[in-house]
Short mmCIF file of N, CA and C in Angstrom, two decimals:
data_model
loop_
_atom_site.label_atom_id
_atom_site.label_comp_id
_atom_site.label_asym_id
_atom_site.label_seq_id
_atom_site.Cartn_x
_atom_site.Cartn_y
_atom_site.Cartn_z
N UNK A 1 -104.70 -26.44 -48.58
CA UNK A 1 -103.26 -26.26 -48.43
C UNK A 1 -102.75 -25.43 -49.60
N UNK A 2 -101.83 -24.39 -49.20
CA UNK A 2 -101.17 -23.83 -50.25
C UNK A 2 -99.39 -23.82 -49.96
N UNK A 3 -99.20 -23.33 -51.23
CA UNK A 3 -97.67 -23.52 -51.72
C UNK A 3 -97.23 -22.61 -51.88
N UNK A 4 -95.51 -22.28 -52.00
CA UNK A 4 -94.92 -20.87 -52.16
C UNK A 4 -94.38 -21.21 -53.31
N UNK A 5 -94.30 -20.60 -54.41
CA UNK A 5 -93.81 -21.09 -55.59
C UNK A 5 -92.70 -19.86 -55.92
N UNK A 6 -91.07 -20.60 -55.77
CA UNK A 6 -90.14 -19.98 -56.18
C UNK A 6 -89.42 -19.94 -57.45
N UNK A 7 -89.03 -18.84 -57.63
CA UNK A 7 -88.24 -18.32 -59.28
C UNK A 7 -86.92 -19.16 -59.30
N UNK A 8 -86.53 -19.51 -60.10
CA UNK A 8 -85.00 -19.86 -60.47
C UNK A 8 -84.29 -19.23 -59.26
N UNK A 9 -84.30 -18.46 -59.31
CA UNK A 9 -83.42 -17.68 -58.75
C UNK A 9 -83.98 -17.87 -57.21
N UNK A 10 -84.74 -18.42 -56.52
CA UNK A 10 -85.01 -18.44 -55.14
C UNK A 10 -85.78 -17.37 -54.40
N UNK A 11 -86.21 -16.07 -55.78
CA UNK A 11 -87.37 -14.70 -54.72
C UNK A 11 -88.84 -15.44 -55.16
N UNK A 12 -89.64 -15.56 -54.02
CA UNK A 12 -91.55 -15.95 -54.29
C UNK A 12 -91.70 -15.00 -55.25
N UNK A 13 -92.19 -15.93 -56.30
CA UNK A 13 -93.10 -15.66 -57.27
C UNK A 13 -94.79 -16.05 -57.35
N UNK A 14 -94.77 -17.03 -56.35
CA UNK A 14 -96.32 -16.54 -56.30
C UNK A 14 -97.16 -18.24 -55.64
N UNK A 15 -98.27 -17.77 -55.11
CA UNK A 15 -98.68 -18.46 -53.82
C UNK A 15 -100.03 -19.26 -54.90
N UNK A 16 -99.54 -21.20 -54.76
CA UNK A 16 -100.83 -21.77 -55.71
C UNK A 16 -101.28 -22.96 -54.60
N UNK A 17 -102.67 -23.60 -54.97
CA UNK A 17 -102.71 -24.98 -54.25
C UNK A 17 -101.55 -25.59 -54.59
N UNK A 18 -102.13 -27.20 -53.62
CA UNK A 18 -100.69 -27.93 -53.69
C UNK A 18 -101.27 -28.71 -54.70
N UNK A 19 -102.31 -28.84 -55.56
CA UNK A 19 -102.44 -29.42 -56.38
C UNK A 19 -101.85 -28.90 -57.97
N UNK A 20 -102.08 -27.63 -57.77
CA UNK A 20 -101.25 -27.03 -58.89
C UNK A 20 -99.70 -26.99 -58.80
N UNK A 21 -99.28 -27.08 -57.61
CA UNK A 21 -97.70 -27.07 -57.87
C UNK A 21 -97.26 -28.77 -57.45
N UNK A 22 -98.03 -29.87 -57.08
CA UNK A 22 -98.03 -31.29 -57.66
C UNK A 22 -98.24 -31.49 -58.85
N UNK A 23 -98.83 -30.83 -59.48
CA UNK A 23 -98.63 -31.13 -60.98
C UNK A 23 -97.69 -30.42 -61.33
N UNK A 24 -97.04 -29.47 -61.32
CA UNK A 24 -95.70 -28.57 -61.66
C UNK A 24 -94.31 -29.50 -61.44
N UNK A 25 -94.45 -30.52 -60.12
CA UNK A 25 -93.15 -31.51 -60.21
C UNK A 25 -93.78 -32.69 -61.20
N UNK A 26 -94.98 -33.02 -60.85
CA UNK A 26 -94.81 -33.93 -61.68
C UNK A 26 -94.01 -33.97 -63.09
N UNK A 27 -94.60 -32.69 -63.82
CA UNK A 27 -93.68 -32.73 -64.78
C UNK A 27 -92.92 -32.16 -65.09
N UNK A 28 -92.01 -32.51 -64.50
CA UNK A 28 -91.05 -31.67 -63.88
C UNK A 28 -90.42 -30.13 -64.38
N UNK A 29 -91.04 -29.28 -63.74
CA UNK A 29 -91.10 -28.15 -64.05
C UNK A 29 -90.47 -27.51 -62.81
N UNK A 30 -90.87 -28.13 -61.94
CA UNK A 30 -90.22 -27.59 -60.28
C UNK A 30 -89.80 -28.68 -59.31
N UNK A 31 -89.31 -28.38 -58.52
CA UNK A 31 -88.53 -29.61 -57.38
C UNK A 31 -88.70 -29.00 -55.73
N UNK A 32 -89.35 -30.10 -55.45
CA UNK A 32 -90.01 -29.99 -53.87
C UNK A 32 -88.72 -29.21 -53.17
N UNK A 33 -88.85 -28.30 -52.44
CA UNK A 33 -88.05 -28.29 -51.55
C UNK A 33 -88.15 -28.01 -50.00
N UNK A 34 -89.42 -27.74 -49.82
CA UNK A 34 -90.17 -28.24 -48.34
C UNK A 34 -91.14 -28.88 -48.65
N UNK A 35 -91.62 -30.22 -47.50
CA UNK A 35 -92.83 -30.67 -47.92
C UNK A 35 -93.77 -30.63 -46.57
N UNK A 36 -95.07 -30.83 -46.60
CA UNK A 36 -95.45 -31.16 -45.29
C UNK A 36 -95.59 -32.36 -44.84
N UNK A 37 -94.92 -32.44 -43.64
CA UNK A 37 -94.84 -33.40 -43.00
C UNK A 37 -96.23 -34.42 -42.59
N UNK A 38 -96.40 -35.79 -42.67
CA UNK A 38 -97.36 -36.28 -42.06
C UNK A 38 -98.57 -36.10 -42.93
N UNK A 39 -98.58 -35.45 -44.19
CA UNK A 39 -99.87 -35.41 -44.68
C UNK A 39 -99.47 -35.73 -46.33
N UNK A 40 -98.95 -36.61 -46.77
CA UNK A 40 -98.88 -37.12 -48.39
C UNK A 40 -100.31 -37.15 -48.77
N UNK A 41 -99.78 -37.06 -49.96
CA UNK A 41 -101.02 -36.97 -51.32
C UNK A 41 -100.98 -38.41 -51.93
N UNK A 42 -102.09 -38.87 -51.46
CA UNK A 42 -102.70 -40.37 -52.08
C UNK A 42 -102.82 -40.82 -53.64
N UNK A 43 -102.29 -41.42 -53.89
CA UNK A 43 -102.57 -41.48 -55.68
C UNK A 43 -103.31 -42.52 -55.93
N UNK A 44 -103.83 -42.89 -57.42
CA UNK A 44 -104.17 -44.34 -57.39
C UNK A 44 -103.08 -45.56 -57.44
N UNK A 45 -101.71 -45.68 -57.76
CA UNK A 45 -100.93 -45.79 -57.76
C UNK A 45 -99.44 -45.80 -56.77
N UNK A 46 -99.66 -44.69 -56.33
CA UNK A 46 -98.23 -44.06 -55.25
C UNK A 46 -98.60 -43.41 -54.12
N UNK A 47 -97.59 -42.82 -53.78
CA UNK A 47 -97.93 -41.59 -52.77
C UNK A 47 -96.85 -40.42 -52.90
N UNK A 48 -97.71 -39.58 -53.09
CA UNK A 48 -96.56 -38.05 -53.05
C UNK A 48 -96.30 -37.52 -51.87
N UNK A 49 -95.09 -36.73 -51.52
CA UNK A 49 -95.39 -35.76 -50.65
C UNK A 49 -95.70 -34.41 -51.10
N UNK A 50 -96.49 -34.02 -49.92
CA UNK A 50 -97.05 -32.99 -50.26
C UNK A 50 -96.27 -31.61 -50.04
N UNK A 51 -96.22 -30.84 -51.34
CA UNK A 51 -95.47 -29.54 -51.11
C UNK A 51 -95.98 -28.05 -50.66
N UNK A 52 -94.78 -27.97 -49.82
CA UNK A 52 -95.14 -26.60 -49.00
C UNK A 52 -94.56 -25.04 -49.92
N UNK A 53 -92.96 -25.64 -50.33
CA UNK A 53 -92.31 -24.62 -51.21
C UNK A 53 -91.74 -25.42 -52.62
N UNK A 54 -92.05 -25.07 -53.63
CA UNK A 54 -91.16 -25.53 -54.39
C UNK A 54 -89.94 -24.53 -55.40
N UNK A 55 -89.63 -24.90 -56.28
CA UNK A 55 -88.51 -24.26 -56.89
C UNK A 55 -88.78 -24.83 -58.37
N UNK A 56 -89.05 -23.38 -59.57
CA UNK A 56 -88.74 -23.64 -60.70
C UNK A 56 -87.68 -24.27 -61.58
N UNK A 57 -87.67 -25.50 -61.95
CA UNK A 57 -86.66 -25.35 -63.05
C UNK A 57 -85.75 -24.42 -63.62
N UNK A 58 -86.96 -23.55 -64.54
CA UNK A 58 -86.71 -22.55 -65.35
C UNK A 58 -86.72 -21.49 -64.46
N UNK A 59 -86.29 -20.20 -64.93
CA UNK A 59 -86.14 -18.74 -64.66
C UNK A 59 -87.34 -18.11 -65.33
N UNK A 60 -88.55 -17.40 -64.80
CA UNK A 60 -89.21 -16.74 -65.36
C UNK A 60 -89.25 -15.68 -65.08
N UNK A 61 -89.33 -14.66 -65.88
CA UNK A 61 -88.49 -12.99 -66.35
C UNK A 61 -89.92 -12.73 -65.64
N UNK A 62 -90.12 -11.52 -64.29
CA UNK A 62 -91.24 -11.19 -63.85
C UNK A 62 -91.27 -9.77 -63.90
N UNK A 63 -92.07 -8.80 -64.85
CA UNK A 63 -91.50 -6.99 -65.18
C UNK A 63 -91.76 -6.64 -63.76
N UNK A 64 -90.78 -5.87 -63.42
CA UNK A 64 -90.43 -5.14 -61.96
C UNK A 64 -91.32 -3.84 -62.00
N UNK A 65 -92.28 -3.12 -62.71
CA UNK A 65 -92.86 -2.00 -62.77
C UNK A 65 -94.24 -2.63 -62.05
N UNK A 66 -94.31 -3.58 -61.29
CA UNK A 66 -95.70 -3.91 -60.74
C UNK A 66 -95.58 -2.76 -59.50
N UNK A 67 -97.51 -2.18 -59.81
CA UNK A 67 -97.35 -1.32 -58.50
C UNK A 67 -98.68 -1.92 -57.51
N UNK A 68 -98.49 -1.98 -56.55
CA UNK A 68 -99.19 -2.40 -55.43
C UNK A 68 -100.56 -0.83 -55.38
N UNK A 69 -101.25 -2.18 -55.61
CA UNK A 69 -102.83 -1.25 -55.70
C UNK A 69 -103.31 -0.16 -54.25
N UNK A 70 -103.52 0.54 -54.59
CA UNK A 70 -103.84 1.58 -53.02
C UNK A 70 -105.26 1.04 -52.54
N UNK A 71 -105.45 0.36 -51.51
CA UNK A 71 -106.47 -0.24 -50.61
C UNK A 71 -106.74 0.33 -49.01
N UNK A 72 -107.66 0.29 -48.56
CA UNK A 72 -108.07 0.54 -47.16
C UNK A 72 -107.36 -0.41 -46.60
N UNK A 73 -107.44 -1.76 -46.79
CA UNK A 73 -106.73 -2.62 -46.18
C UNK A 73 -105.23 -2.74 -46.07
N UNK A 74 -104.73 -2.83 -47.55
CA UNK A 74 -103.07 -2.10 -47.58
C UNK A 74 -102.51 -1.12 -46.63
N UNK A 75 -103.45 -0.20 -47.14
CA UNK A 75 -102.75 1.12 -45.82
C UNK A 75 -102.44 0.83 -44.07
N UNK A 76 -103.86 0.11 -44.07
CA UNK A 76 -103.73 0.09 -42.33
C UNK A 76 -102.65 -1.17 -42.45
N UNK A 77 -103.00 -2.23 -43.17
CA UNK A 77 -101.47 -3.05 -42.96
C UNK A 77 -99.96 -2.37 -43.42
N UNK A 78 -99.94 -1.39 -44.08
CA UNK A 78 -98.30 -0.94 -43.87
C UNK A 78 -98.01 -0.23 -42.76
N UNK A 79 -99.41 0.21 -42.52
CA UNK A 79 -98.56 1.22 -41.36
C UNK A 79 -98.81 0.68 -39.88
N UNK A 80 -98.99 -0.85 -39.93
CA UNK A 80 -98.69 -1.89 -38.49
C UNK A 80 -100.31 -1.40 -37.56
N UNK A 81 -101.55 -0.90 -38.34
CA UNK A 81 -103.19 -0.77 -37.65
C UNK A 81 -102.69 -0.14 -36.26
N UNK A 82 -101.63 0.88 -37.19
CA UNK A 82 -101.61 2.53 -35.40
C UNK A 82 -101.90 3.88 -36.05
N UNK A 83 -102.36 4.06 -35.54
CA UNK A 83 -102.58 5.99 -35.94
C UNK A 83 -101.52 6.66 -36.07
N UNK A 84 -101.17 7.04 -37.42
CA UNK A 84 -100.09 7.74 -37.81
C UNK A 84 -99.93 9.10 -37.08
N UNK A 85 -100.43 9.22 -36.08
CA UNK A 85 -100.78 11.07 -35.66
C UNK A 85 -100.58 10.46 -33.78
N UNK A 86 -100.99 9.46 -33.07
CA UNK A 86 -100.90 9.40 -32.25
C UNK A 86 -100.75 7.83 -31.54
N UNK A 87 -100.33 6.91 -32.04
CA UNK A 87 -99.78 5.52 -32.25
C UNK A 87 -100.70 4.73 -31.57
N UNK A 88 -102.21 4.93 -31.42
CA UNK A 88 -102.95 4.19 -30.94
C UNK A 88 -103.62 2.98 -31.94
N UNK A 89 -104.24 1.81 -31.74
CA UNK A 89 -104.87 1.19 -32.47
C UNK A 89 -105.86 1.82 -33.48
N UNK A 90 -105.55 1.53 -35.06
CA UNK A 90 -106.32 2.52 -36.25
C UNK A 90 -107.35 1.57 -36.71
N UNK A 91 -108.56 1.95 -36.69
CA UNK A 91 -109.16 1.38 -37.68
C UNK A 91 -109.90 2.02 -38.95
N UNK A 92 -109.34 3.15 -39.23
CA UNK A 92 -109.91 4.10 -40.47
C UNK A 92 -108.14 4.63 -40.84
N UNK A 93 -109.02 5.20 -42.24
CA UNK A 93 -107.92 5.91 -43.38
C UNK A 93 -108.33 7.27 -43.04
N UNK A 94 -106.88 8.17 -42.94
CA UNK A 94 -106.80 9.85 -43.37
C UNK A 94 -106.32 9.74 -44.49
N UNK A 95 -106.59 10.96 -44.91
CA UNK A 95 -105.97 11.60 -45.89
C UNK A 95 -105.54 12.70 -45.88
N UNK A 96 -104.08 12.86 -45.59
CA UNK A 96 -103.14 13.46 -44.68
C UNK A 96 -103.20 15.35 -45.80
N UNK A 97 -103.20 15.12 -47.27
CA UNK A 97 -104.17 16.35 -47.82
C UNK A 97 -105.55 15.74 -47.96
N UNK A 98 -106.44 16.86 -47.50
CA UNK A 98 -107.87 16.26 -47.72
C UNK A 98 -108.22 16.16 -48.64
N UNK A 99 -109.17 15.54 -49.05
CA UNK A 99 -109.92 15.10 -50.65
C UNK A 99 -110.75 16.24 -51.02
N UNK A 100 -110.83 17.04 -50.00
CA UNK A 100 -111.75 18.02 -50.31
C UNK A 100 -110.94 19.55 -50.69
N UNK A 101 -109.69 19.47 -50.77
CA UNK A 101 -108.73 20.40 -51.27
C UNK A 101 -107.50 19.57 -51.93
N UNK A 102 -108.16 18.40 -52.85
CA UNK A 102 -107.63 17.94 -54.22
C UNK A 102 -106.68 17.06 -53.71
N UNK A 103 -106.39 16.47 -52.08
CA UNK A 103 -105.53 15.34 -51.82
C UNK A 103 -106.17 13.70 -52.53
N UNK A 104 -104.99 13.26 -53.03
CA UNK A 104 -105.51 12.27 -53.85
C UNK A 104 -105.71 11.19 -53.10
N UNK A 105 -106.19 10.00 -53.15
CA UNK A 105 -106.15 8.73 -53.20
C UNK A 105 -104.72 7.54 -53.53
N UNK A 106 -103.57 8.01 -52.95
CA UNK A 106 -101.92 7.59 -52.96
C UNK A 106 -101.52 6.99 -51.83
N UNK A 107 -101.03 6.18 -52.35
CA UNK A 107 -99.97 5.72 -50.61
C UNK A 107 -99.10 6.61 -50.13
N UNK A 108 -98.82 7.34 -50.97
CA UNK A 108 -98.15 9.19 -50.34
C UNK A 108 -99.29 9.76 -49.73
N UNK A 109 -100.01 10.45 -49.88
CA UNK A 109 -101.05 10.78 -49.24
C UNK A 109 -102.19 10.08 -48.45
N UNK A 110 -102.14 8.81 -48.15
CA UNK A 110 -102.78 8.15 -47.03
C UNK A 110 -102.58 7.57 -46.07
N UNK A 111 -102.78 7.27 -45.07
CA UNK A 111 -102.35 6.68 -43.44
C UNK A 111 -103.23 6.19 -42.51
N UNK A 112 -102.96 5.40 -41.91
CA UNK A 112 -103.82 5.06 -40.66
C UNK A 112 -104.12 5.61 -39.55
N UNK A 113 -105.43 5.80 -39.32
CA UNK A 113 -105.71 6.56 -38.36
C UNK A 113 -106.58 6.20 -37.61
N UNK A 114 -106.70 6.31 -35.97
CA UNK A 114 -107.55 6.63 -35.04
C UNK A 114 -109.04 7.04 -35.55
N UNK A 115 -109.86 6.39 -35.07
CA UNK A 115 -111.30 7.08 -34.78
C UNK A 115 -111.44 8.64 -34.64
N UNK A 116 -110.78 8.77 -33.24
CA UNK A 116 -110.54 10.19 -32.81
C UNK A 116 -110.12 10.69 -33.51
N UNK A 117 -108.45 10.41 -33.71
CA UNK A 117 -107.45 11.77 -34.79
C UNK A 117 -108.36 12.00 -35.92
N UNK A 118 -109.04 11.16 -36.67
CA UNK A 118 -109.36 10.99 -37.80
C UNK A 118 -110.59 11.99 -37.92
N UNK A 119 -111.55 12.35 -36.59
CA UNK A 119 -112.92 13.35 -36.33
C UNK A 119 -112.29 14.76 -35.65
N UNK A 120 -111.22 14.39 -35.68
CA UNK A 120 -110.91 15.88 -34.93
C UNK A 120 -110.32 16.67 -35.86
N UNK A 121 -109.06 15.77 -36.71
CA UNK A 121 -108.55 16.25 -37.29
C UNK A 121 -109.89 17.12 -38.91
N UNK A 122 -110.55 16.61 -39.46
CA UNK A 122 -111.57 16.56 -40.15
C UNK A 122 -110.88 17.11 -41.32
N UNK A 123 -111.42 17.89 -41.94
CA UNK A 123 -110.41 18.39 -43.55
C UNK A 123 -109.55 19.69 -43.59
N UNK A 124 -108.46 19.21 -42.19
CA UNK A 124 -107.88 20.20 -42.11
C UNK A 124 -106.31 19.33 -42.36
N UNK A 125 -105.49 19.87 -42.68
CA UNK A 125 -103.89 19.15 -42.59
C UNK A 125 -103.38 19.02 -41.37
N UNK A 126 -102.24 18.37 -41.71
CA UNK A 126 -101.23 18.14 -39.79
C UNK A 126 -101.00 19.31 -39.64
N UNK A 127 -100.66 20.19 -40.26
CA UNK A 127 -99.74 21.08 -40.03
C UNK A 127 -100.81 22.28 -39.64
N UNK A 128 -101.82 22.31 -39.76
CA UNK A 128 -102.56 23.23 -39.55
C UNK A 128 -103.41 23.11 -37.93
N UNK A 129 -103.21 21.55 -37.76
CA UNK A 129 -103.46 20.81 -36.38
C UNK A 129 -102.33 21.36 -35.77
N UNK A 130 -100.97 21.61 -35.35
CA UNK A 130 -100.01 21.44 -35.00
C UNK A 130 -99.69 20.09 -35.22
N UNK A 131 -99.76 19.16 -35.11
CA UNK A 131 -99.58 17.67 -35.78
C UNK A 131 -98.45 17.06 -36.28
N UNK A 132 -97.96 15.99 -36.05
CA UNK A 132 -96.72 15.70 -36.80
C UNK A 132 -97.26 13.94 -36.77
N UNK A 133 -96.79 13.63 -38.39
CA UNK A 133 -96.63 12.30 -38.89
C UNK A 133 -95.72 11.60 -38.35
N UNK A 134 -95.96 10.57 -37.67
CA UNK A 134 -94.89 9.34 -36.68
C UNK A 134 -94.46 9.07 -37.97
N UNK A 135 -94.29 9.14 -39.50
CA UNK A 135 -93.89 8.84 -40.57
C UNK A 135 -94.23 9.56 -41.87
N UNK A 136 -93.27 8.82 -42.97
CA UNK A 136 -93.44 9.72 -44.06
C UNK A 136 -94.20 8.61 -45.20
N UNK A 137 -95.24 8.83 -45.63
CA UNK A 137 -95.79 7.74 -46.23
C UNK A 137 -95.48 7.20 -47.28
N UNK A 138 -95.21 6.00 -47.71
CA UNK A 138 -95.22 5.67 -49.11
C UNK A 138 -95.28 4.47 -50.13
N UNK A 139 -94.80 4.02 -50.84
CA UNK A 139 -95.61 2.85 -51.29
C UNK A 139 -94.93 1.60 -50.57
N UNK A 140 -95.53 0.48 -50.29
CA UNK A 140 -95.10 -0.53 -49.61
C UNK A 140 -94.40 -1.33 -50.54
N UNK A 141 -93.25 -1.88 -50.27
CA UNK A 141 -91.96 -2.69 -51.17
C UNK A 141 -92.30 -4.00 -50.22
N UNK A 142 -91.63 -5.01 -51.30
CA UNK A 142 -90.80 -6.49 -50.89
C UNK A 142 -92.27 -7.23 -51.17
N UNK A 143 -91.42 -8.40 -51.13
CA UNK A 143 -92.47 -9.57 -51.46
C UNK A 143 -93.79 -9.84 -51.31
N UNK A 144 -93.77 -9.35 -49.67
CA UNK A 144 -94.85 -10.10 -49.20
C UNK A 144 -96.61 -9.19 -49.90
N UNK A 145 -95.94 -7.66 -50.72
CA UNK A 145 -96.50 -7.05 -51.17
C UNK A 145 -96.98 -7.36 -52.79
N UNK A 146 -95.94 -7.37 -53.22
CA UNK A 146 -96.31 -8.39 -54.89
C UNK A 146 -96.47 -9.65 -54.98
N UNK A 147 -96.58 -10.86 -54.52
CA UNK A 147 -96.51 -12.05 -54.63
C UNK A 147 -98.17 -11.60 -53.26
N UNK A 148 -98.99 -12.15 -54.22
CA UNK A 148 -100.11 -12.60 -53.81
C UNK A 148 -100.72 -13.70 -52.96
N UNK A 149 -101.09 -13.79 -51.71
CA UNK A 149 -101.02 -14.56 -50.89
C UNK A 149 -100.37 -15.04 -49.55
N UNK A 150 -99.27 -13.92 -49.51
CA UNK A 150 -98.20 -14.06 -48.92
C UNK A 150 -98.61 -13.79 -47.21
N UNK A 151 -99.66 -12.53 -47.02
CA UNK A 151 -100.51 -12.12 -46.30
C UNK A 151 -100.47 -13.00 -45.04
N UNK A 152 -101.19 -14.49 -45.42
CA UNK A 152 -101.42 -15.51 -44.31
C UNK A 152 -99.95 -16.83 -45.04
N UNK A 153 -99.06 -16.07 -44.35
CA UNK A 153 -97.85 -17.03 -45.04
C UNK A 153 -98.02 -18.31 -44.13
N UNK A 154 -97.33 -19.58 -44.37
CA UNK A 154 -96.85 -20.67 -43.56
C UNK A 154 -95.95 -20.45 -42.95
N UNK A 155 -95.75 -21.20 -41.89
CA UNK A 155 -94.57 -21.14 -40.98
C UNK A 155 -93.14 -21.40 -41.94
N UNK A 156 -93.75 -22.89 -42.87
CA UNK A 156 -92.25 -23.31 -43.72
C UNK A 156 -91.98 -22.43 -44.80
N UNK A 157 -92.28 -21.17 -44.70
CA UNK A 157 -92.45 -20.35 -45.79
C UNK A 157 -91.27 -18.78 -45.68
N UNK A 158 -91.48 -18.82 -44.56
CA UNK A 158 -90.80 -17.82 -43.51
C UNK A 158 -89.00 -17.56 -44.25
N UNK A 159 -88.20 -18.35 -44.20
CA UNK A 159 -86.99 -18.44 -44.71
C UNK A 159 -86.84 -17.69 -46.09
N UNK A 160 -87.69 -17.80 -46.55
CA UNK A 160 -87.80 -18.00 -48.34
C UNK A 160 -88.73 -16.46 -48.53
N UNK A 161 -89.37 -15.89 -47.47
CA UNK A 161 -90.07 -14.70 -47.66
C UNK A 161 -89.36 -13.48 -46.88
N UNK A 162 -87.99 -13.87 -45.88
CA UNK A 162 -87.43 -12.91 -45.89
C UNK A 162 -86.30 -12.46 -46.29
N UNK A 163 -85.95 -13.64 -46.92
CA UNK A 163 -84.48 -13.19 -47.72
C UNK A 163 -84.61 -12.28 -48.84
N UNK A 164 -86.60 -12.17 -49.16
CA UNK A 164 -86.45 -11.41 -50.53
C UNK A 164 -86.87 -10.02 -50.23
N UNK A 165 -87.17 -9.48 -48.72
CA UNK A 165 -88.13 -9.04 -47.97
C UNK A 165 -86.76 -7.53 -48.58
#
């Protein structure tokens, strides 16, 4: 089981077991504010419930210059696993300038692509295809991108991941 662990301020700061953020109320550092239902945490002593989201006490200052790492996997998840060139199901990366005439490795310069688009097109540009980008590429924003884990969110999680979205 995991937890959504929120800032003072209510944006996810970041995805822990529920054993690490049971020890975070315990002393009281944070305060349950969804729990899961039907499944408490046994003590020798008590019984907890078990948390789904909680909420910091404190405010912790998080530097906003985080940049989301450029991945094979990233790419095809921003751009919804369709071919940026012809909106079919993608399971490979272009590189919309080729690598072989100095296009870099950027979320500006990469996209999801088709099997096909991706062998036809080969190390030539869109524009030299006749070709046009269903989009303009670029780095992926909001939570579910910096806060680690967010990926396979919970259902009770949902509220709290798009208000920051």
């Amino acid at each position: 089981m995991r937890t959504l662990v929120l800032n003072a301020g209510y944006e996810p700061l970041a995805v822990v077991s529920f054993k690490r953020a049971l020890l975070l109320v315990m002393n009281d550092r944070a305060t349950i504010i969804e729990r899961v239902e039907d499944s408490p945490v046994w003590g020798t002593s008590s019984v907890f419930d078990r948390p789904a989201v909680i909420v910091l006490s404190r405010y912790v200052r998080v530097p906003t210059t985080y940049n989301v790492p450029v991945t094979r996997r990233g790419v095809l998840r921003r751009d919804g696993y369709r071919c940026a060139y012809c909106a079919k199901p993608a399971a490979t990366i272009d590189h919309v300038m080729p690598r072989s005439r100095g296009g870099a490795d950027s979320w500006e310069n990469l996209v999801a692509c088709c099997l096909r688009c991706n062998n036809v097109k080969s190390d030539r540009t869109p524009h030299e295809m006749g070709w046009e980008l269903r989009f303009i590429p670029q780095p992926p924003r909001g939570s579910q991108w910096t806060v680690r884990g967010t990926e396979r969110a919970e259902p009770a999680w949902a509220p709290y991941l798009s208000a920051a979205a």
